[in-house]
Each structure stands twice: as structure tokens, then as C-alpha cells.
């Protein structure tokens, strides 16, 4: 009995060991056979950057061809109300934001473009962005996609460093490449550069449907009406004065109202260097209003932008360029902007090409500087008892008047009062009588006669020379006869 009892206990222990070993084996098999035990599936963000081009130019337009493409990973429509894209420029400073208030993304992709880009000129407002006066910087920059305060995706290029870092973008059309998100299984890099021109889908964004209002009981108060949107439509920026003479308080930006009705400015604002400056008051028809307190650069190192904004967006935009001169203002004359030396805050613009000069000076139109006025030459006057000698330009003492008559053959000089000799005019005593024109006053006759005389003289010389021996013998014989006869 004791042996049977021991055997049963032994077999029970062995059976328990087999059960334990089997359980351990199953657990180990499960660990090695389960493919997703060690690597949990990573959930994709609902929306990410899928393509970007930070700007290139072609031969037909001076504007950049910027665009940003987003891809929706969710199958259903995505509410973008709490999403925004923050842009950091080449200095890694925040330079603008793209928001999607009350917008729903229904399409798979959303393409956004620079507002001045030719390919987005006809696109709806919701598909265009204004981040800076010249679009995205091609040399370096960074884009951050955020939902509330959470970073969903980030993309950078050039000198800026982040997880998805790309080289800088080309600016010429022939060198243009777009960074496109690689979506295949064999991608070596997350983004690849290729020629890519996305199609703008104007139906990708749709307004969010407002919930139907609940039926209110009679006891509940009526909801307050929504405030009307502020509108500054019809106003224009007409003058900018930044390069002051004495103090920054002289700077102003002038607005004008060309509409037939007064325009209230409460809620309107001026934007400069991505900073809004509120304005208030009312501008009547045809009036001008100078807005003070906007800290303008006296002479910006590069072109900047001044914008007039209201609740509907940009009302007017003016380029504030480099090259400002001290004491000058940029003023609008019709559709043209000109530099004037006559700033006129809150008044009609006046064009003055050159600066105003102080008393005794005048403007040199070649240099634009003030120079001394030339002194007009004045005639020299002599004191009493003297007269101006026109020959020498000096003052000479007058001769004492006398009644003494001049000697015969002399006369008195009325200028000096002295006697001077009278010279006879022989030509007057023997007047020359005019000879009627005859045959001998013809120059051709004199020339012909002269020629004949000259030829005769030459002929005589020639004859004497040819017969010189005969002539010499003739005179020798002639003189001998005379001697003999004498």
C-alpha cells in the first residue's frame, strides 16, 4: 500500500511538471509567432505635408511660384478649424500663419499657393496665403503643422534643421524641383525631389455646416445678433513718410476715401512687418487721414509691405522699397507712386521734385543740391566830378569847362573838353566818281591779256636764248665798226 501510494505521488508530480513545461512552451511559441507583439502599429497623423516648393520664377512673371500640399490620411472629412500652419523665415523667426477657420477638408489633398503667384491668381481666397511680401524664402525656412498647441508635422529646408530637413530650393524655372513625400514601400528617403506641378482642387475645402439651432422655449431670451464685420472697402493708402527730418514722431501713413459715403475706421488696421496697428475715426468722401505711430524703417534694407486690413482681408497693399531719401515721402498720384519733397499729412498730395532751399540759395537741377545764387553784375558809377572812361572802365576827372576857342585846325572833344587836331578827309575833298561798268572791268579780259603778255615774254626769252651766239656776234661786230670809224 505504501508503494502504491508513493507511485501515485510520483506520477502526479511528473504530470504537474509536464503541464508546467507545456504551458511555458506555449507561452514561448506565442512570443515568437506573434508578429506584432514587439512592434506595435504606429498610427498615422490625420493630415501631413505631402509636397512643397519654396519658390521659383519664370521668364513671364517676377512673382514666386510657391505652393504647399497637404495629404489627408483619414477616410472621412476632416475638420480643420483647430489646425494651422506656422511659417518660420530664413532667420527662423515666425513670419506668418495659415489658418482654416470653419473649414472642412473633404478631398484627399489640399494645395495652397502664394497669393501673388500667377498659377493661383484665379483660385478662391481659401487656397491662397500671404506669409511675407515675397512668399516663402527659397534659401531656408521651416513649416510647422499644428493642431491647437500640438505639433502634427514639421518640414524645413536650407540652413534650418529639423527631423524632415531638405536642401534649399532652386529659384530658376529650369532648375525647379519640388520636394514630394515618398509614399511607396521602397523609399530610401522620406521626401524626394522631382518635377511636380499639383492640380488645384477648388472643391477640397468646404464650409463647416452650422448646427441647426435648437428650438427655444418662450422663456429663454433671444440670442444677441452677431456683430457686423468691419469693412474698409474703398479706402486706399495714398502717402508714406518714413525718412523723417528730426524725430520718429514725424512718420505717418495717409489714407484717403474715394467712395461717395463716409467710412468708419474702428476695427480697421494697418499691417507692417507682420504687426497690426489699430486705427479709428471716420473719413468722409474725398478726405485724407494721416495715421501716426507706425514705426517705419527710415530706409529699409530691402522692399517691405504696408497693408490696410479689415475683417474681410487685405483692402490695399503698397510696396515700401529701399532707397528712401531724407525729408521725402512716397505719394500716390493717380495710379502712379512718386517721390516728393513736400509731405502733406491729411491733405491732397503735392509733387515737388527738388528740396526747398534757404534764402539766397537755389537748386542745382543736375545734383539736386542747394547752391548760392549768382550775383548779377552792376554798372560802375563814378562820384561827382568824374566820368567813366569807356575805353578803360575807370573813373576819370572831368576837365574844367572853358570858353577858350581852339586854334585853327583843331576842334574841341565833347567827352574830354580838350582841343584835338582836325584831320582832313581827303576822300571827301576828292570824291571818287563811280565808273560805269565797261568792257575792261571784266576779270576774264584781264586774265586773258595777262596770259598773252606772259606767253609773249616767255617766247622772247626763248628766242634770245636760242640765238644768243648770233646776237653776241652781231653786237661785237657793231661795236668794232664804231671804234674804227671813231
Coordinates of C-alpha atoms in Angstrom, one line a residue:
X1 CA 0.0 0.0 0.0
X2 CA 2.8 2.3 0.8
X3 CA 4.5 1.5 -2.5
X4 CA 1.3 2.3 -4.4
X5 CA 0.8 5.5 -2.6
X6 CA 4.4 6.6 -3.4
X7 CA 3.9 5.7 -7.1
X8 CA 0.8 7.8 -7.3
X9 CA 2.5 10.7 -5.8
X10 CA 5.5 10.3 -8.2
X11 CA 3.2 10.2 -11.3
X12 CA 1.3 13.2 -10.0
X13 CA 4.5 15.2 -9.7
X14 CA 5.6 14.2 -13.2
X15 CA 2.2 15.1 -14.6
X16 CA 2.4 18.6 -13.0
X17 CA 5.8 19.1 -14.4
X18 CA 4.6 18.2 -17.9
X19 CA 1.7 20.6 -17.6
X20 CA 4.2 23.4 -16.5
X21 CA 6.6 22.6 -19.3
X22 CA 3.7 22.6 -21.9
X23 CA 2.4 25.9 -20.6
X24 CA 5.9 27.5 -20.8
X25 CA 6.4 26.1 -24.4
X26 CA 3.1 27.6 -25.5
X27 CA 4.0 31.0 -24.0
X28 CA 7.4 31.0 -25.7
X29 CA 5.8 29.9 -29.0
X30 CA 3.3 32.7 -28.7
X31 CA 6.1 35.2 -28.2
X32 CA 8.0 34.2 -31.3
X33 CA 5.0 33.5 -33.5
X34 CA 3.1 36.8 -32.8
X35 CA 4.4 39.2 -35.5
X36 CA 3.1 42.4 -33.8
X37 CA 4.0 41.6 -30.2
X38 CA 7.2 43.6 -30.2
X39 CA 6.3 46.2 -32.8
X40 CA 3.1 48.0 -32.2
X41 CA 1.4 49.6 -35.1
X42 CA 2.1 53.4 -35.5
X43 CA -0.9 55.4 -36.1
X44 CA -0.5 58.0 -38.9
X45 CA -1.5 61.6 -38.2
X46 CA -4.8 62.7 -39.7
X47 CA -3.0 65.2 -42.1
X48 CA 0.6 65.7 -43.1
X49 CA 2.7 67.7 -45.5
X50 CA 2.9 65.8 -48.9
X51 CA 4.7 68.3 -51.2
X52 CA 6.3 71.8 -51.0
X53 CA 8.1 74.2 -53.4
X54 CA 9.6 77.3 -51.8
X55 CA 9.6 79.4 -54.9
X56 CA 10.9 79.6 -58.4
X57 CA 10.5 82.2 -61.2
X58 CA 10.0 82.0 -64.9
X59 CA 10.5 84.5 -67.8
X60 CA 7.0 85.8 -67.8
X61 CA 6.4 86.8 -64.2
X62 CA 8.5 88.3 -61.4
X63 CA 6.5 86.6 -58.7
X64 CA 7.4 83.3 -57.0
X65 CA 5.6 80.0 -57.7
X66 CA 5.2 78.9 -54.1
X67 CA 2.9 76.2 -53.0
X68 CA 2.3 73.8 -50.1
X69 CA 0.4 70.5 -50.4
X70 CA -1.3 68.6 -47.6
X71 CA -2.5 65.0 -47.6
X72 CA -5.4 63.7 -45.5
X73 CA -4.8 60.2 -44.1
X74 CA -8.4 59.8 -42.7
X75 CA -11.1 58.4 -45.0
X76 CA -13.8 60.8 -43.6
X77 CA -13.9 64.5 -44.0
X78 CA -11.5 66.3 -41.6
X79 CA -12.5 69.4 -39.6
X80 CA -9.6 71.9 -39.9
X81 CA -10.9 74.5 -37.5
X82 CA -8.2 73.9 -34.9
X83 CA -5.4 73.3 -37.5
X84 CA -2.9 75.9 -38.6
X85 CA 0.4 76.2 -40.5
X86 CA 3.1 78.4 -38.9
X87 CA 5.9 79.7 -41.2
X88 CA 9.4 80.5 -40.0
X89 CA 11.6 82.5 -42.4
X90 CA 15.3 82.1 -43.2
X91 CA 16.3 83.6 -39.8
X92 CA 14.0 81.1 -38.1
X93 CA 11.6 83.8 -36.9
X94 CA 7.9 83.4 -37.1
X95 CA 6.7 85.2 -40.3
X96 CA 3.1 84.2 -40.8
X97 CA 0.3 81.8 -40.1
X98 CA -2.2 80.0 -42.3
X99 CA -5.4 79.1 -40.5
X100 CA -8.6 77.2 -41.6
X101 CA -11.4 78.6 -39.6
X102 CA -14.7 76.9 -40.1
X103 CA -13.2 74.8 -43.0
X104 CA -13.6 71.1 -43.6
X105 CA -11.2 69.1 -45.9
X106 CA -13.3 66.7 -48.0
X107 CA -10.7 65.8 -50.7
X108 CA -7.6 63.7 -50.3
X109 CA -5.2 66.5 -50.9
X110 CA -5.2 70.3 -50.3
X111 CA -3.0 72.6 -52.4
X112 CA -2.2 76.1 -51.1
X113 CA -0.4 78.8 -53.1
X114 CA 1.3 82.2 -52.7
X115 CA -1.4 84.9 -53.3
X116 CA 0.7 86.7 -55.9
X117 CA 1.7 83.5 -57.8
X118 CA 0.3 83.5 -61.4
X119 CA -1.0 80.0 -61.1
X120 CA -3.2 80.9 -58.1
X121 CA -4.5 84.2 -59.5
X122 CA -7.9 82.7 -60.1
X123 CA -8.0 80.4 -57.1
X124 CA -10.5 81.0 -54.2
X125 CA -9.3 83.0 -51.2
X126 CA -9.2 79.9 -49.0
X127 CA -6.5 78.4 -51.2
X128 CA -4.1 81.4 -51.2
X129 CA -1.8 82.6 -48.4
X130 CA 0.1 85.7 -47.6
X131 CA 3.1 84.9 -45.4
X132 CA 5.5 87.7 -46.5
X133 CA 5.8 90.2 -49.3
X134 CA 7.8 87.8 -51.5
X135 CA 6.4 84.4 -50.5
X136 CA 8.5 81.5 -49.0
X137 CA 12.2 82.0 -48.8
X138 CA 13.9 79.6 -51.2
X139 CA 17.2 79.6 -49.3
X140 CA 15.9 78.4 -45.9
X141 CA 12.7 78.1 -44.0
X142 CA 10.5 75.9 -41.8
X143 CA 6.8 75.0 -41.8
X144 CA 5.1 73.5 -38.7
X145 CA 1.6 71.9 -38.9
X146 CA -0.2 72.2 -35.6
X147 CA -3.5 71.2 -34.1
X148 CA -4.2 73.6 -31.2
X149 CA -0.8 73.5 -29.4
X150 CA 0.3 70.0 -30.6
X151 CA 2.8 69.7 -33.5
X152 CA 1.4 67.3 -36.1
X153 CA 4.1 67.5 -38.8
X154 CA 7.2 69.6 -39.5
X155 CA 9.2 70.3 -42.6
X156 CA 12.3 72.5 -43.1
X157 CA 14.8 73.3 -45.8
X158 CA 18.1 75.1 -46.2
X159 CA 20.0 76.1 -43.1
X160 CA 17.1 75.4 -40.7
X161 CA 17.4 71.9 -39.1
X162 CA 14.5 69.7 -38.1
X163 CA 13.6 66.0 -38.5
X164 CA 12.4 66.3 -42.1
X165 CA 15.2 68.5 -43.4
X166 CA 15.6 69.3 -47.1
X167 CA 18.2 71.2 -49.1
X168 CA 17.4 74.7 -50.3
X169 CA 15.2 75.2 -53.4
X170 CA 16.2 76.4 -56.8
X171 CA 14.9 79.8 -58.0
X172 CA 15.1 79.4 -61.7
X173 CA 12.4 77.6 -63.7
X174 CA 14.8 75.2 -65.5
X175 CA 16.3 74.1 -62.1
X176 CA 13.0 73.8 -60.4
X177 CA 12.2 70.7 -58.4
X178 CA 9.5 70.0 -55.8
X179 CA 10.0 68.0 -52.6
X180 CA 7.3 65.3 -52.7
X181 CA 6.5 62.8 -49.9
X182 CA 7.5 59.3 -51.0
X183 CA 4.5 57.0 -50.3
X184 CA 5.9 53.7 -51.6
X185 CA 7.4 50.8 -49.7
X186 CA 10.8 51.1 -51.3
X187 CA 11.5 54.7 -50.5
X188 CA 15.1 55.4 -49.4
X189 CA 14.3 59.0 -48.3
X190 CA 11.0 60.3 -46.9
X191 CA 11.0 63.2 -49.4
X192 CA 12.2 63.1 -53.0
X193 CA 12.9 66.0 -55.4
X194 CA 11.1 65.7 -58.7
X195 CA 9.3 67.8 -61.3
X196 CA 5.8 68.1 -59.8
X197 CA 3.1 70.6 -60.5
X198 CA -0.1 69.9 -58.4
X199 CA -3.6 70.4 -59.6
X200 CA -5.6 72.9 -57.6
X201 CA -8.9 71.3 -56.4
X202 CA -11.3 74.1 -55.6
X203 CA -13.7 71.6 -54.0
X204 CA -11.2 70.3 -51.5
X205 CA -12.3 72.8 -48.8
X206 CA -16.0 73.1 -47.9
X207 CA -17.5 75.4 -45.2
X208 CA -18.4 73.7 -42.0
X209 CA -22.1 73.1 -41.7
X210 CA -23.5 75.1 -38.8
X211 CA -25.6 73.0 -36.4
X212 CA -29.3 73.6 -36.6
X213 CA -30.5 75.8 -33.7
X214 CA -32.4 74.1 -31.1
X215 CA -36.0 75.1 -30.5
X216 CA -36.0 77.6 -27.7
X217 CA -38.7 77.9 -25.2
X218 CA -40.6 81.1 -24.9
X219 CA -38.9 81.7 -21.5
X220 CA -35.4 81.7 -23.0
X221 CA -34.1 85.1 -24.2
X222 CA -33.3 85.7 -27.8
X223 CA -29.6 85.4 -28.8
X224 CA -27.8 88.6 -29.4
X225 CA -27.1 89.3 -33.1
X226 CA -23.6 88.8 -34.3
X227 CA -21.6 92.0 -34.7
X228 CA -21.2 93.2 -38.3
X229 CA -17.9 92.7 -39.9
X230 CA -15.7 95.8 -40.1
X231 CA -15.2 96.9 -43.7
X232 CA -12.8 99.5 -45.0
X233 CA -13.6 98.8 -48.7
X234 CA -12.9 101.7 -50.9
X235 CA -10.1 103.2 -48.8
X236 CA -6.6 103.5 -50.3
X237 CA -3.1 104.2 -49.0
X238 CA -2.0 107.5 -50.6
X239 CA 1.2 108.6 -48.8
X240 CA 4.0 107.1 -46.7
X241 CA 6.6 109.2 -44.9
X242 CA 9.3 107.3 -43.2
X243 CA 12.7 109.1 -43.5
X244 CA 12.0 111.9 -41.0
X245 CA 14.0 115.1 -40.6
X246 CA 14.1 115.3 -36.8
X247 CA 12.2 112.7 -34.8
X248 CA 10.3 109.4 -35.5
X249 CA 7.1 111.1 -34.5
X250 CA 7.1 112.7 -37.9
X251 CA 6.4 109.4 -39.6
X252 CA 2.9 108.8 -41.0
X253 CA 0.8 106.7 -43.3
X254 CA -2.0 108.5 -45.1
X255 CA -5.4 107.1 -46.1
X256 CA -8.0 108.6 -48.5
X257 CA -11.6 107.9 -49.2
X258 CA -12.7 107.9 -52.8
X259 CA -16.2 106.4 -52.0
X260 CA -19.3 108.6 -52.0
X261 CA -20.0 107.8 -48.3
X262 CA -18.2 108.2 -45.1
X263 CA -16.2 105.2 -43.9
X264 CA -15.7 104.3 -40.2
X265 CA -12.2 103.1 -39.3
X266 CA -13.0 101.4 -36.0
X267 CA -11.7 97.9 -36.3
X268 CA -9.6 98.6 -39.4
X269 CA -5.8 98.2 -39.0
X270 CA -2.5 98.8 -40.7
X271 CA -0.1 95.9 -41.0
X272 CA 3.7 96.4 -41.2
X273 CA 6.3 93.7 -40.6
X274 CA 3.6 91.3 -39.6
X275 CA 2.4 93.6 -36.9
X276 CA -1.1 95.1 -36.8
X277 CA -1.7 98.7 -35.7
X278 CA -5.4 99.6 -35.0
X279 CA -6.9 102.8 -36.4
X280 CA -10.1 104.7 -35.6
X281 CA -12.2 107.6 -36.7
X282 CA -14.1 108.4 -39.8
X283 CA -13.0 109.5 -43.3
X284 CA -15.6 111.5 -45.3
X285 CA -15.8 111.4 -49.0
X286 CA -12.7 113.0 -50.7
X287 CA -10.9 113.4 -47.4
X288 CA -7.4 112.3 -46.2
X289 CA -6.4 111.0 -42.8
X290 CA -2.8 110.6 -41.6
X291 CA -2.2 107.7 -39.2
X292 CA 0.7 108.3 -36.8
X293 CA 2.6 105.8 -34.6
X294 CA 3.5 103.1 -37.1
X295 CA 7.3 102.6 -36.6
X296 CA 8.5 102.6 -40.2
X297 CA 12.1 101.9 -41.2
X298 CA 13.7 105.2 -42.4
X299 CA 15.4 103.4 -45.3
X300 CA 14.7 99.7 -45.3
X301 CA 17.5 97.4 -46.5
X302 CA 15.0 95.5 -48.7
X303 CA 11.5 96.0 -50.0
X304 CA 8.8 95.8 -47.4
X305 CA 5.0 95.8 -47.5
X306 CA 2.4 98.1 -45.9
X307 CA -1.2 96.7 -45.9
X308 CA -4.6 98.1 -44.9
X309 CA -6.7 95.3 -43.4
X310 CA -10.3 94.7 -42.3
X311 CA -12.4 91.7 -41.2
X312 CA -12.6 90.6 -44.9
X313 CA -8.8 90.6 -45.5
X314 CA -6.5 92.9 -47.4
X315 CA -8.1 96.2 -48.6
X316 CA -4.9 97.8 -50.1
X317 CA -1.3 96.8 -50.2
X318 CA 1.7 99.1 -51.0
X319 CA 5.4 98.2 -51.5
X320 CA 7.7 100.3 -49.3
X321 CA 11.1 99.9 -51.1
X322 CA 14.7 100.5 -50.3
X323 CA 16.2 103.8 -51.4
X324 CA 14.2 106.4 -49.4
X325 CA 15.7 109.9 -49.1
X326 CA 15.6 112.1 -46.1
X327 CA 12.7 114.5 -46.0
X328 CA 10.8 112.8 -48.9
X329 CA 7.5 111.0 -48.9
X330 CA 6.1 108.3 -51.3
X331 CA 2.9 109.8 -52.6
X332 CA 0.2 108.4 -54.9
X333 CA -0.7 110.5 -58.0
X334 CA -3.5 108.6 -59.8
X335 CA -2.2 105.1 -60.4
X336 CA 1.5 106.1 -60.0
X337 CA 3.7 106.5 -57.0
X338 CA 6.3 109.3 -57.0
X339 CA 8.9 110.7 -54.5
X340 CA 8.0 114.2 -53.4
X341 CA 9.9 116.7 -51.2
X342 CA 6.6 118.1 -50.0
X343 CA 4.9 115.7 -47.4
X344 CA 1.3 116.6 -46.9
X345 CA -0.3 114.6 -44.0
X346 CA -4.1 114.6 -44.1
X347 CA -4.1 116.7 -47.2
X348 CA -4.0 116.3 -51.0
X349 CA -0.6 115.2 -52.3
X350 CA 1.7 117.8 -53.9
X351 CA 4.6 116.8 -56.1
X352 CA 7.8 118.7 -55.5
X353 CA 10.8 117.3 -57.5
X354 CA 13.6 119.1 -55.5
X355 CA 14.1 120.2 -51.9
X356 CA 13.4 123.7 -50.8
X357 CA 16.4 126.0 -50.5
X358 CA 17.0 128.7 -47.9
X359 CA 17.1 132.4 -48.7
X360 CA 19.9 133.3 -51.1
X361 CA 20.3 129.8 -52.5
X362 CA 18.8 127.9 -55.5
X363 CA 18.5 124.3 -56.5
X364 CA 21.1 122.7 -58.8
X365 CA 18.8 120.5 -61.0
X366 CA 21.7 118.2 -62.0
X367 CA 22.7 117.3 -58.5
X368 CA 19.6 118.2 -56.5
X369 CA 21.6 120.2 -54.0
X370 CA 21.2 123.9 -52.9
X371 CA 23.8 126.3 -54.3
X372 CA 24.4 130.0 -54.0
X373 CA 22.5 132.2 -56.4
X374 CA 24.7 134.1 -58.9
X375 CA 25.2 137.8 -58.2
X376 CA 24.1 140.0 -61.1
X377 CA 26.8 142.4 -62.4
X378 CA 26.1 146.1 -61.7
X379 CA 27.3 149.0 -63.7
X380 CA 30.1 151.0 -62.1
X381 CA 29.2 154.6 -61.1
X382 CA 31.6 157.4 -60.6
X383 CA 31.4 160.2 -58.0
X384 CA 30.6 163.8 -58.8
X385 CA 33.2 165.5 -61.0
X386 CA 34.3 162.2 -62.6
X387 CA 33.1 160.3 -65.6
X388 CA 33.5 156.7 -66.7
X389 CA 36.1 156.2 -69.4
X390 CA 34.5 153.6 -71.7
X391 CA 37.9 152.6 -73.0
X392 CA 39.5 151.7 -69.6
X393 CA 36.4 151.2 -67.4
X394 CA 37.9 153.6 -64.9
X395 CA 36.6 156.9 -63.5
X396 CA 38.4 160.0 -64.9
X397 CA 38.2 163.5 -63.6
X398 CA 36.2 165.9 -65.7
X399 CA 38.1 168.8 -67.4
X400 CA 37.3 172.3 -66.3
X401 CA 34.9 173.9 -68.7
X402 CA 36.5 176.8 -70.7
X403 CA 35.3 179.3 -73.3
X404 CA 38.7 179.4 -75.0
X405 CA 38.4 178.6 -78.6
X406 CA 40.7 176.0 -80.2
X407 CA 43.3 177.1 -82.7
X408 CA 42.8 176.8 -86.4
X409 CA 42.9 173.2 -87.5
X410 CA 41.7 172.0 -84.0
X411 CA 38.3 171.2 -82.5
X412 CA 37.0 170.5 -79.0
X413 CA 36.5 166.9 -77.9
X414 CA 33.0 166.8 -76.3
X415 CA 33.9 163.9 -74.0
X416 CA 37.2 165.3 -72.5
X417 CA 36.8 169.1 -73.3
X418 CA 40.2 169.2 -74.8
X419 CA 41.2 170.5 -78.3
X420 CA 42.2 167.9 -80.8
X421 CA 43.6 168.2 -84.3
X422 CA 41.2 168.0 -87.2
X423 CA 42.3 165.6 -89.8
X424 CA 41.1 166.4 -93.4
X425 CA 39.2 163.7 -95.1
X426 CA 41.0 163.5 -98.4
X427 CA 38.3 161.2 -99.7
X428 CA 35.8 163.9 -99.1
X429 CA 37.9 166.7 -100.8
X430 CA 38.4 164.5 -103.8
X431 CA 35.4 162.4 -104.1
X432 CA 35.7 159.2 -106.2
X433 CA 33.4 159.2 -109.2
X434 CA 31.8 156.0 -110.0
X435 CA 33.0 154.5 -113.2
X436 CA 30.4 152.9 -115.4
X437 CA 30.9 149.3 -116.0
X438 CA 32.7 148.8 -119.3
X439 CA 34.5 146.0 -121.2
X440 CA 37.7 146.4 -119.2
X441 CA 36.4 145.7 -115.8
X442 CA 35.6 142.2 -116.7
X443 CA 38.1 139.9 -114.8
X444 CA 38.1 137.4 -117.6
X445 CA 39.6 140.0 -120.0
X446 CA 42.3 140.9 -117.6
X447 CA 43.2 137.3 -117.2
X448 CA 43.3 136.7 -120.9
X449 CA 45.6 139.8 -121.5
X450 CA 47.9 138.8 -118.7
X451 CA 48.2 135.3 -120.2
X452 CA 49.1 136.7 -123.6
X453 CA 51.7 139.0 -122.1
X454 CA 53.2 136.2 -120.1
X455 CA 53.4 133.9 -123.2
X456 CA 55.0 136.8 -125.2
X457 CA 57.6 137.3 -122.5
X458 CA 58.4 133.6 -122.4
X459 CA 58.6 133.4 -126.2
X460 CA 61.1 136.4 -126.3
X461 CA 63.3 134.8 -123.6
X462 CA 63.3 131.6 -125.6
X463 CA 64.3 133.3 -128.9
X464 CA 67.1 135.3 -127.2
X465 CA 68.4 132.1 -125.6
X466 CA 68.3 130.2 -128.9
X467 CA 70.0 132.9 -130.9
X468 CA 72.4 134.1 -128.2
X469 CA 75.6 133.4 -130.2
X470 CA 74.3 135.2 -133.2
X471 CA 73.2 138.2 -131.1
X472 CA 76.5 138.3 -129.4
X473 CA 78.4 138.2 -132.7
X474 CA 76.2 141.0 -134.0
X475 CA 76.9 143.3 -131.1
X476 CA 80.6 142.5 -131.3
X477 CA 80.9 143.4 -134.9
X478 CA 78.7 146.5 -134.4
X479 CA 80.9 147.9 -131.6
X480 CA 84.2 147.2 -133.6
X481 CA 82.9 149.3 -136.6
X482 CA 82.1 152.1 -134.2
X483 CA 85.6 152.1 -132.8
X484 CA 87.2 152.0 -136.3
X485 CA 85.1 154.9 -137.5
X486 CA 85.9 156.9 -134.5

